[in-house]
Amino acid sequence: MSWGKGGSPRRVTWWAWLSYGVIVAEVVGGVALWFGDGWTFADGVQNFLVTDSLLAMTFALCGALVAWRRSRNPIGWLLLCGGAAHATTVLLVGLLSFGLVHGWTEPTLGVIVTAATASWPLGLRLFIPFALLLFPTGTLTRRFRPVAGLTVIIAVAFEWWSLITTSPYSVGGPPPYTGAFAIPVLEPIRPQLDLAAIVVPMLIDVVVLAVRYRDGDERQRRQMLWLMLAVLCAVPWAPFGISATSLQVLIFLQPVAMAIGLLRPQLFDIKLVVSRTLLYLVLSGAVVLLYSGVVLVFDLVLQSRLGDIGAALVALGVAIAFQPGRAWLQRGIDRLFYGDRGDPVRALRNLGDRLRRDPGSLDDLLTAVRESLRLPFAAFRLDGRETATSGQPGGRVEVLPLLSSDNGDVELVVGVRQGQSRLDPEDLRVLGVLVAPLAVAVRATVLSAELQASRQRLVSAREEERRRLRRDLHDGLGPTLSGLAFTTDAARNLVTAEPAGALELLGQLRAHANAAISEIRRLVDGLRPPAIDELGLVEALRQQADRLSYRAGGDPLRIVIDAPGGRLDLPAAVEVAAYRIVVEALTNAAKHSAADHARVQISVSDELRIEVADNGGSSSTAWAPGVGTASMAERAAEVDGWCRSGPSPGGGRVSAALPLDAGGGRRAGLTRSSPASPG
């Protein structure tokens, strides 16, 4: 099966547009029959032909678009069903007008009226409310299943109430066959009950949407704001009176809002539109109520009427109270939609509360930043790599630097709200206030993580060293000492009977003892080279350089060591690390390069600086890290230093810095500026 837009099968796409075509045909046919028989537009309004046509076309178009692009979301199909229900009523009302003109029989007209009366309530009170319940995800969670059951009950009750009317259409014709079950005592208040049957389910849907807005993510909230805008558009009609007919006309905004919310929620900054609309609607209502209240107080309580001067004074007082009231209300509405961007102190206080509760959680810090400004996404980025995130990344992002150190640059990445091209100046001002505490928190968290990683490396290195010693003692020195014991027993047994054999065994015993001594020396050298204690670091390196100068089957390697004179006073751990790094670097130069000259430079200040360079020629390929380079880096890290290796224009180069302050640790590493990586 081939697929169309949005990942939906083409067959499903054709069903959507075929349904739309059938609905359009029904509406066009009903309208043509109506006006073709001489009925006027005013008659069409009075008999709900215009409202049903408008609802049918709107529901059908929005439903077809949603079903086309989001075929797996049932909302589009529910809107199509709602459009079909109203379109069927339009066609049947057109047939009713045609039958009345051409003298159709009473039973035929009764069937038409009954079917027309039964069709439109299905769209208005069943399909559309269910679409609102499922909006925007298309799924019904367990907590809202009772609401769905209540919606079905209301739909059945409204269907029954519509069918027991005695005069559904003023154009004429018999009542529906179910009109015999009408309740005469309720007929005088039918318009009020019709209005209640529309308003009450709408209020239920508004409550459900409010709960979903509270629990939804940023995208779902933006989608539901489109429905809120549709509701707000109906509010200004309230002063002119609300009837069932006017509500039906305004209901067409609901499918439009659902279609935009599902297909183009980022069309523009809907938060800004809704917040400003809500602000001025509330302000307008407050001004009207305040002015009306003052007038009523003078009229009813004080038993006096306001003259022109009094009315002007009241209007002036309302205008004076308008500005502070507007500012207060705008702050509240902006806090609802944009968080604390209008109150940086409050945002800073909330961030401080998060830091006190859990100072080591970067995710909680990001969540606090995101919630403070109602942002869709926030992340910390270390050297271009996201280390902690909160929310879902959407479209545009903005990057704010937090701190820069030897350990990398830390940046705060925040997502721009959908519908906006960039953050507003108010957002940037609040983020500027939050940068300082965020930088401190990130620095502390990074230091804590690196300290923990350093401890783990030290523990791992210690255990590996113990494992190596155990293996060497068990596999090397252990058999040698066992051989010594066996040889001693054999010589003792032969010393009387065969003195010559005993003497031979004693010679072997001497050889075994020499081997054991050599093995012990090898183990001791592995722990700490004795030459360092005997000669000092520089002389021990010169001794090792002499051994490496003579390659097996190759050209000699001339090694020059440039170091301060005299014996260096260095911490023991730094001496061993420096010795191992230099020896490993020279060994790599002797084994893996064509160099005939190498130079070792050693300098001492607040740290021991080492540089080993050879003239093996430049390399166009990057150095692949191996066991040797990893070992040098680990040796430096054990003493809180650093080591870098790589090609240089003339050959290879290894640079290292080992701090001499045993308590400096990573703290010193954060404030020093490290040199550029070689090569």
XYZ file of C-alpha atoms in Angstrom:
679
model
C 0.000 0.000 0.000
C 1.359 3.423 -0.921
C 1.347 6.273 1.555
C 0.270 9.868 1.189
C 0.986 12.994 3.197
C 1.499 12.710 6.901
C 2.111 8.968 6.702
C -1.582 8.146 5.959
C -2.610 5.612 3.307
C -3.932 7.114 0.097
C -7.034 5.018 0.430
C -7.813 6.701 3.754
C -7.078 10.095 2.182
C -9.580 9.424 -0.590
C -12.190 8.376 1.974
C -11.753 11.711 3.747
C -12.200 13.793 0.619
C -14.996 11.543 -0.685
C -16.867 12.108 2.578
C -16.305 15.842 2.219
C -17.661 15.744 -1.329
C -20.808 13.896 -0.236
C -21.415 16.436 2.540
C -20.962 19.351 0.147
C -23.364 17.698 -2.300
C -25.970 17.290 0.444
C -25.693 20.944 1.478
C -25.793 22.224 -2.107
C -28.764 19.989 -2.888
C -30.729 21.086 0.169
C -30.031 24.792 -0.403
C -30.954 24.475 -4.109
C -34.248 22.791 -3.269
C -35.003 25.459 -0.672
C -34.395 28.533 -2.805
C -35.615 26.823 -5.952
C -39.049 26.593 -4.463
C -39.199 30.306 -3.692
C -38.354 30.315 -0.028
C -36.377 33.370 1.204
C -33.130 33.716 3.115
C -35.051 34.928 6.188
C -37.141 31.750 6.030
C -33.899 29.744 5.870
C -32.571 31.452 8.986
C -35.803 30.851 10.861
C -35.821 27.146 9.933
C -32.121 26.627 10.829
C -31.181 25.971 7.197
C -28.460 28.644 7.259
C -26.963 27.586 10.611
C -26.967 23.894 9.691
C -25.395 24.652 6.304
C -22.657 26.747 7.919
C -21.950 24.084 10.545
C -21.963 21.266 7.996
C -19.505 22.996 5.634
C -17.199 24.088 8.457
C -17.157 20.696 10.190
C -16.652 18.890 6.896
C -13.766 21.038 5.652
C -11.915 20.978 8.974
C -12.563 17.264 9.399
C -11.302 16.439 5.896
C -8.098 18.438 6.446
C -7.411 16.748 9.787
C -8.252 13.273 8.484
C -6.020 13.915 5.446
C -2.967 14.939 7.465
C -3.658 13.027 10.707
C -5.565 9.959 9.579
C -4.833 8.017 12.772
C -6.340 10.753 14.928
C -10.116 10.133 15.256
C -10.877 13.840 15.682
C -10.916 14.433 11.916
C -13.395 11.618 11.370
C -15.610 12.830 14.224
C -15.717 16.286 12.627
C -16.665 14.687 9.309
C -19.456 12.767 11.044
C -20.678 16.010 12.648
C -20.669 17.689 9.240
C -22.583 14.758 7.732
C -25.246 14.966 10.475
C -25.916 18.658 9.793
C -25.681 18.214 6.009
C -28.317 15.479 6.157
C -30.636 17.849 8.016
C -30.045 20.542 5.350
C -30.911 18.121 2.551
C -34.018 16.882 4.355
C -35.233 20.432 5.102
C -34.783 21.200 1.391
C -36.830 18.100 0.550
C -39.451 19.226 3.081
C -39.807 22.582 1.332
C -39.978 20.823 -2.040
C -42.617 18.376 -0.757
C -44.747 21.149 0.702
C -44.764 23.010 -2.612
C -45.517 19.914 -4.675
C -48.108 18.410 -2.371
C -46.379 15.329 -1.010
C -48.396 13.122 1.277
C -48.517 13.639 5.013
C -46.778 10.319 5.895
C -43.884 11.093 3.532
C -43.427 14.546 4.984
C -43.614 13.031 8.487
C -40.720 10.684 7.718
C -38.683 13.598 6.349
C -39.358 15.774 9.405
C -38.547 12.911 11.809
C -35.244 12.141 10.053
C -34.296 15.838 9.837
C -35.058 16.347 13.522
C -32.990 13.290 14.485
C -29.890 14.082 12.377
C -28.491 17.420 13.541
C -28.433 16.631 17.327
C -25.998 13.799 16.597
C -23.461 16.306 15.285
C -24.008 19.038 17.841
C -24.328 16.917 20.965
C -22.433 13.664 20.211
C -19.708 13.880 17.558
C -18.420 17.382 18.342
C -18.347 16.904 22.161
C -16.439 13.647 21.674
C -13.973 15.432 19.409
C -13.445 18.002 22.176
C -12.914 15.218 24.736
C -10.254 13.588 22.564
C -8.521 16.829 21.586
C -5.623 17.082 20.907
C -4.081 13.603 21.312
C -7.018 11.607 19.969
C -6.981 9.311 23.007
C -9.284 9.088 26.016
C -7.531 8.458 29.318
C -9.111 6.437 32.106
C -9.825 9.505 34.255
C -12.071 11.021 31.548
C -14.098 7.890 30.766
C -16.882 8.904 33.194
C -17.088 12.236 31.355
C -17.435 10.321 28.079
C -20.283 8.312 29.608
C -21.952 11.536 30.773
C -21.574 12.944 27.243
C -23.386 9.924 25.800
C -26.189 10.293 28.350
C -26.598 13.993 27.516
C -26.563 13.204 23.784
C -29.291 10.573 24.186
C -31.379 12.934 26.334
C -30.960 15.788 23.843
C -31.829 13.479 20.938
C -34.990 12.406 22.718
C -35.840 16.012 23.614
C -35.426 17.102 19.985
C -37.617 14.275 18.653
C -40.592 14.951 20.940
C -41.137 18.471 19.620
C -44.521 19.270 18.176
C -43.427 21.965 15.679
C -39.798 21.595 14.623
C -39.944 23.797 11.506
C -41.977 26.952 10.982
C -42.069 26.349 7.233
C -44.819 23.839 7.856
C -45.296 20.135 7.628
C -46.377 17.597 10.204
C -44.581 17.036 13.507
C -42.202 14.082 13.759
C -43.757 10.710 14.521
C -42.240 10.892 17.987
C -44.047 14.183 18.672
C -46.836 12.183 20.251
C -44.587 11.731 23.298
C -44.219 15.485 23.842
C -44.526 16.869 27.363
C -46.887 19.855 27.127
C -45.793 21.380 30.407
C -42.204 21.726 29.111
C -43.014 23.154 25.696
C -43.257 26.814 26.871
C -39.658 26.672 28.134
C -38.265 24.692 25.175
C -35.970 27.557 24.020
C -34.453 27.797 27.497
C -33.974 24.021 27.694
C -32.408 23.991 24.221
C -29.984 26.655 25.360
C -29.144 24.717 28.545
C -28.622 21.534 26.536
C -25.966 23.364 24.519
C -24.323 25.379 27.301
C -24.005 22.651 29.972
C -22.028 20.191 27.786
C -19.878 23.079 26.601
C -19.033 23.919 30.220
C -18.132 20.269 30.858
C -15.824 20.314 27.837
C -14.215 23.549 29.055
C -13.487 21.965 32.458
C -11.955 18.883 30.794
C -9.808 21.069 28.556
C -8.667 23.109 31.556
C -7.550 19.921 33.327
C -5.770 18.709 30.201
C -4.107 22.088 29.815
C -2.790 21.869 33.370
C -1.413 18.341 32.871
C -0.293 18.649 29.234
C 3.103 19.405 27.790
C 4.027 22.619 25.991
C 2.750 21.491 22.568
C -0.580 20.247 23.926
C -1.085 23.482 25.830
C -0.454 25.507 22.695
C -2.976 23.392 20.802
C -5.621 23.864 23.487
C -5.054 27.616 23.516
C -6.597 27.727 20.048
C -9.808 26.364 21.529
C -9.565 28.922 24.316
C -9.318 31.652 21.696
C -12.482 30.283 20.040
C -14.298 30.466 23.383
C -13.065 34.014 24.002
C -14.338 35.077 20.580
C -17.858 34.137 21.712
C -17.694 36.202 24.917
C -18.269 39.653 23.327
C -21.650 38.425 22.027
C -22.984 37.947 25.571
C -24.157 41.590 26.041
C -26.297 41.228 22.901
C -28.071 38.146 24.201
C -27.305 34.467 23.802
C -29.727 32.099 22.116
C -29.477 28.560 20.794
C -29.236 29.915 17.243
C -26.440 32.362 18.016
C -24.535 29.665 19.911
C -24.776 27.340 16.926
C -23.302 30.038 14.726
C -20.414 30.556 17.172
C -19.814 26.804 17.540
C -18.298 26.722 14.046
C -15.169 28.301 15.574
C -14.498 25.084 17.508
C -13.607 22.852 14.527
C -11.570 25.691 13.026
C -9.600 25.959 16.272
C -9.135 22.173 16.442
C -7.898 22.001 12.846
C -5.361 24.804 13.379
C -4.292 23.349 16.730
C -3.616 19.943 15.170
C -2.103 21.039 11.866
C -0.497 24.456 12.452
C -0.230 25.152 16.199
C 2.844 27.332 15.610
C 1.048 29.616 13.135
C 1.781 32.576 15.426
C 2.303 33.261 19.111
C -1.095 32.074 20.287
C -0.098 32.705 23.918
C 0.312 36.400 23.217
C -3.017 36.600 21.368
C -4.954 34.722 24.048
C -3.331 36.619 26.912
C -4.073 40.017 25.371
C -7.617 38.983 24.379
C -8.307 37.699 27.871
C -6.804 40.838 29.379
C -8.964 43.286 27.451
C -12.112 41.194 27.775
C -11.713 41.077 31.557
C -10.862 44.783 31.675
C -13.831 45.689 29.523
C -16.141 43.642 31.712
C -14.652 45.167 34.851
C -15.087 48.706 33.533
C -18.710 48.052 32.579
C -19.474 46.423 35.937
C -17.737 49.185 37.886
C -19.522 51.963 36.036
C -22.868 50.154 36.265
C -22.321 49.489 39.966
C -21.668 53.153 40.735
C -24.744 54.196 38.773
C -26.899 51.608 40.579
C -25.601 52.745 43.970
C -26.616 56.322 43.229
C -29.919 55.253 41.724
C -31.105 52.631 44.204
C -29.239 53.313 47.443
C -28.753 57.081 47.443
C -32.074 57.676 45.671
C -30.534 60.246 43.319
C -29.625 60.345 39.679
C -26.329 61.299 38.191
C -26.313 64.356 36.011
C -23.924 64.983 33.178
C -21.232 66.255 35.545
C -21.683 63.277 37.876
C -21.524 60.807 35.022
C -18.364 62.481 33.765
C -16.808 62.286 37.234
C -17.683 58.595 37.515
C -16.206 57.923 34.096
C -13.067 59.827 35.122
C -12.754 57.770 38.298
C -13.142 54.535 36.356
C -10.484 55.700 33.891
C -8.090 56.533 36.745
C -8.605 53.073 38.269
C -8.234 51.449 34.856
C -4.448 51.790 34.499
C -3.319 50.194 37.805
C -5.980 47.565 37.390
C -4.742 46.824 33.886
C -1.132 46.568 35.082
C -2.084 44.217 37.936
C -4.252 42.051 35.726
C -1.660 41.928 32.951
C 0.977 40.723 35.415
C -1.322 37.930 36.522
C -2.205 36.838 32.994
C 1.411 37.066 31.820
C 2.459 34.915 34.761
C -0.126 32.340 33.670
C 1.220 32.152 30.112
C 4.842 33.340 30.384
C 5.789 32.507 33.967
C 7.996 34.883 35.958
C 9.551 36.819 33.110
C 7.961 39.995 34.466
C 9.370 39.327 37.944
C 13.080 38.374 37.822
C 13.320 38.405 41.633
C 10.617 35.757 41.897
C 12.364 33.632 39.248
C 15.662 33.942 41.141
C 13.960 32.994 44.404
C 12.401 29.879 42.831
C 15.770 28.861 41.435
C 17.349 29.333 44.867
C 14.685 27.095 46.407
C 15.540 24.377 43.901
C 19.236 24.740 44.680
C 18.602 24.358 48.401
C 16.412 21.289 47.948
C 18.719 19.407 45.572
C 21.959 21.244 44.771
C 23.374 18.416 42.654
C 20.536 17.909 40.175
C 21.075 19.708 36.875
C 17.770 18.371 35.556
C 15.872 20.080 38.383
C 17.680 23.344 37.685
C 16.690 23.189 34.028
C 13.108 22.371 34.970
C 13.056 25.417 37.272
C 14.337 27.656 34.452
C 11.866 26.221 31.966
C 8.874 26.504 34.297
C 9.836 30.023 35.370
C 9.512 31.259 31.773
C 7.119 28.611 30.393
C 9.765 27.534 27.870
C 9.416 24.297 25.880
C 13.024 23.159 26.306
C 16.198 23.823 28.275
C 19.572 22.082 28.330
C 23.130 22.419 29.564
C 25.704 21.947 26.819
C 29.349 21.085 27.621
C 31.735 21.474 24.684
C 28.825 21.202 22.244
C 27.398 18.077 23.896
C 24.164 18.166 25.878
C 24.771 16.842 29.389
C 21.343 17.532 30.939
C 17.973 18.360 29.361
C 14.439 19.240 30.369
C 11.402 19.314 28.098
C 11.137 18.459 24.421
C 13.258 20.264 21.824
C 11.158 21.966 19.198
C 12.183 24.517 16.603
C 14.461 27.448 17.341
C 16.841 27.608 20.300
C 18.994 30.330 21.818
C 22.358 29.744 23.500
C 23.659 31.674 26.517
C 27.260 31.095 27.725
C 27.577 30.225 31.407
C 31.272 29.585 32.080
C 34.519 28.722 30.324
C 37.359 26.690 31.830
C 39.990 24.070 31.093
C 37.284 21.463 31.394
C 35.217 22.950 28.567
C 32.703 25.658 27.807
C 29.307 25.322 29.490
C 26.286 26.883 27.764
C 22.597 27.187 28.570
C 20.387 26.246 25.627
C 16.729 27.328 25.786
C 13.988 26.605 23.286
C 11.985 29.444 21.787
C 8.230 29.188 22.202
C 6.392 28.012 19.127
C 5.116 30.895 17.083
C 8.035 33.120 18.121
C 11.170 33.688 16.053
C 13.266 34.498 19.137
C 13.004 35.156 22.845
C 11.562 38.468 23.963
C 13.791 41.051 25.711
C 11.920 40.314 28.950
C 12.917 36.643 28.696
C 16.559 37.530 28.057
C 16.557 39.915 31.018
C 15.366 37.186 33.388
C 17.826 34.666 31.942
C 20.602 37.214 32.420
C 19.709 37.361 36.117
C 19.683 33.554 36.385
C 23.010 33.031 34.592
C 25.197 33.749 37.661
C 23.612 31.207 40.065
C 23.309 28.694 37.233
C 27.017 29.051 36.476
C 27.888 28.474 40.152
C 25.601 25.440 40.344
C 26.929 23.950 37.111
C 30.514 24.548 38.190
C 29.898 22.808 41.521
C 28.116 19.902 39.844
C 30.843 19.462 37.239
C 33.516 19.567 39.932
C 31.627 17.016 41.998
C 31.226 14.712 38.999
C 34.889 15.031 38.078
C 35.958 14.403 41.660
C 33.836 11.277 41.762
C 35.251 10.145 38.408
C 38.785 10.817 39.681
C 38.114 8.752 42.782
C 36.797 5.931 40.652
C 39.881 6.059 38.438
C 42.157 5.987 41.493
C 40.289 3.037 42.978
C 40.386 1.256 39.629
C 44.102 1.958 39.227
C 44.809 0.714 42.746
C 42.894 -2.503 42.153
C 44.603 -3.038 38.816
C 47.987 -2.552 40.494
C 47.072 -5.039 43.166
C 45.957 -7.502 40.520
C 49.243 -7.061 38.672
C 51.276 -7.587 41.836
C 49.283 -10.695 42.716
C 49.753 -12.087 39.223
C 53.488 -11.338 39.199
C 54.005 -12.805 42.661
C 51.953 -15.887 41.863
C 53.283 -16.552 38.369
C 56.844 -15.266 38.732
C 58.270 -15.162 42.239
C 56.087 -17.972 43.595
C 57.410 -20.749 41.306
C 60.978 -19.473 41.759
C 60.763 -19.705 45.553
C 59.083 -23.105 45.292
C 61.983 -24.262 43.116
C 64.416 -22.976 45.734
C 62.693 -25.047 48.413
C 62.717 -28.221 46.310
C 66.354 -27.775 45.328
C 67.340 -27.200 48.989
C 65.582 -30.440 50.033
C 67.277 -32.380 47.217
C 70.739 -31.026 48.132
C 70.234 -31.927 51.800
C 69.320 -35.472 50.847
C 72.484 -35.866 48.703
C 75.022 -34.063 50.903
C 76.161 -37.333 52.624
C 75.643 -39.976 49.964
C 76.604 -37.999 46.854
C 78.587 -34.843 47.696
C 79.221 -34.108 44.013
C 75.497 -34.111 43.234
C 74.839 -31.944 46.252
C 77.385 -29.407 45.032
C 75.694 -29.323 41.617
C 72.332 -28.746 43.235
C 73.815 -25.952 45.346
C 74.965 -24.272 42.128
C 71.434 -24.509 40.765
C 70.205 -23.155 44.084
C 72.427 -20.117 43.628
C 71.100 -19.555 40.117
C 67.516 -19.811 41.371
C 68.272 -17.352 44.158
C 69.707 -14.876 41.643
C 66.545 -15.291 39.530
C 64.379 -14.620 42.580
C 66.412 -11.514 43.390
C 65.999 -10.305 39.798
C 62.271 -10.922 39.966
C 62.010 -8.976 43.221
C 63.935 -6.101 41.667
C 61.605 -6.161 38.664
C 58.590 -5.946 40.963
C 60.171 -3.122 42.913
C 60.963 -1.293 39.687
C 57.333 -1.639 38.701
C 56.234 0.050 41.898
C 58.829 2.824 41.814
C 62.001 2.856 39.730
C 64.976 2.690 42.147
C 66.998 4.956 39.852
C 64.748 7.874 40.869
C 65.681 7.494 44.523
C 69.319 6.786 43.743
C 69.974 9.378 41.042
C 67.005 11.756 40.996
C 64.464 12.250 38.226
C 66.712 13.949 35.654
C 69.628 11.509 35.967
C 67.265 8.549 35.956
C 65.799 9.841 32.681
C 69.277 10.310 31.222
C 70.110 6.725 32.164
C 66.954 5.472 30.472
C 67.638 7.711 27.447
C 71.042 6.074 27.003
C 69.392 2.654 26.847
C 66.829 3.822 24.282
C 69.446 5.517 22.101
C 70.449 2.160 20.602
C 67.688 0.689 18.506
C 67.660 -2.996 17.752
C 68.429 -3.272 14.016
C 67.901 0.457 13.400
C 69.605 3.810 13.330
C 70.599 5.299 16.661
C 68.347 7.883 18.306
C 70.071 10.875 19.834
C 68.218 12.037 22.924
C 68.882 15.388 24.613
C 67.458 16.184 28.017
C 67.152 19.881 28.845
C 66.436 20.215 32.568
C 67.392 22.429 35.524
C 70.676 21.580 37.191
C 70.843 19.721 40.476
C 68.412 17.319 42.005
C 64.746 18.398 41.746
C 62.710 18.480 44.940
C 59.453 16.943 43.744
C 56.597 14.970 45.340
C 57.110 11.236 44.966
C 53.925 10.717 42.923
C 54.873 13.523 40.525
C 58.359 12.039 40.034
C 56.969 8.619 39.127
C 54.325 10.094 36.784
C 56.909 12.292 35.026
C 59.326 9.377 34.675
C 56.679 7.059 33.202
C 55.401 9.729 30.770
C 58.879 10.610 29.442
C 59.966 6.976 29.143
C 56.752 6.048 27.331
C 57.090 9.014 24.950
C 60.751 8.163 24.160
C 59.892 4.479 23.728
C 57.169 5.393 21.221
C 59.617 7.636 19.338
C 62.231 4.855 19.205
C 59.779 2.144 18.117
C 57.260 3.882 15.891
C 59.012 6.836 14.221
C 61.870 7.447 11.825
C 63.325 10.172 14.051
C 67.044 10.367 14.722
C 66.778 13.149 17.284
C 64.519 13.686 20.304
C 64.487 16.406 22.900
C 63.103 16.354 26.433
C 62.453 19.718 28.086
C 61.671 19.893 31.808
C 60.826 23.087 33.699
C 59.590 23.680 37.227
C 57.423 26.535 38.547
C 54.130 25.937 40.365
C 53.909 22.816 38.258
C 56.247 20.438 36.485
C 56.103 21.058 32.721
C 57.305 18.331 30.353
C 57.649 18.387 26.575
C 59.034 15.527 24.475
C 59.501 16.258 20.757
C 61.135 14.325 17.928
C 61.983 15.078 14.304
C 60.211 12.131 12.792
C 58.457 14.341 10.195
C 54.908 15.620 9.872
C 51.925 13.300 9.525
C 48.779 13.980 7.529
C 46.730 11.513 9.563
C 45.531 11.993 13.104
C 47.132 9.953 15.853
C 45.005 6.994 16.861
C 44.934 6.715 20.677
C 46.599 3.535 21.887
C 47.614 1.905 25.133
C 50.712 4.111 25.447
C 48.955 7.456 24.969
C 46.129 6.381 27.273
C 48.666 5.320 29.896
C 50.408 8.713 29.766
C 47.095 10.552 30.132
C 46.099 8.366 33.078
C 49.473 8.917 34.781
C 48.958 12.670 34.543
C 45.327 12.479 35.696
C 46.350 10.536 38.819
C 48.193 13.627 40.085
C 45.527 16.081 38.789
C 47.571 17.057 35.762
C 47.072 16.738 32.027
C 48.943 15.154 29.142
C 48.380 15.648 25.420
C 50.069 13.916 22.521
C 49.852 14.297 18.773
C 51.696 15.194 15.585
C 53.546 18.472 15.108
C 54.965 20.125 11.950
C 58.355 18.496 12.582
C 57.357 15.174 14.098
C 55.624 14.023 17.246
C 55.135 15.914 20.461
C 53.981 15.045 23.962
C 53.171 17.813 26.456
C 52.283 17.393 30.107
C 51.751 19.554 33.186
C 51.832 18.023 36.664
C 50.840 20.275 39.602
C 53.245 20.259 42.553
C 50.615 21.330 45.101
C 49.208 18.090 46.469
C 45.998 19.859 47.550
C 45.487 21.765 44.314
C 43.533 19.067 42.589
C 40.923 19.904 40.050
C 40.309 23.262 41.670
C 43.570 24.568 40.272
C 42.825 22.946 36.955
C 39.649 25.008 36.576
C 41.429 28.327 36.922
C 44.510 27.646 34.841
C 44.487 28.233 31.110
C 45.779 25.139 29.357
C 47.771 25.387 26.157
C 46.337 24.477 22.843
C 46.377 20.832 21.949
C 49.516 20.005 20.012
C 49.277 19.582 16.298
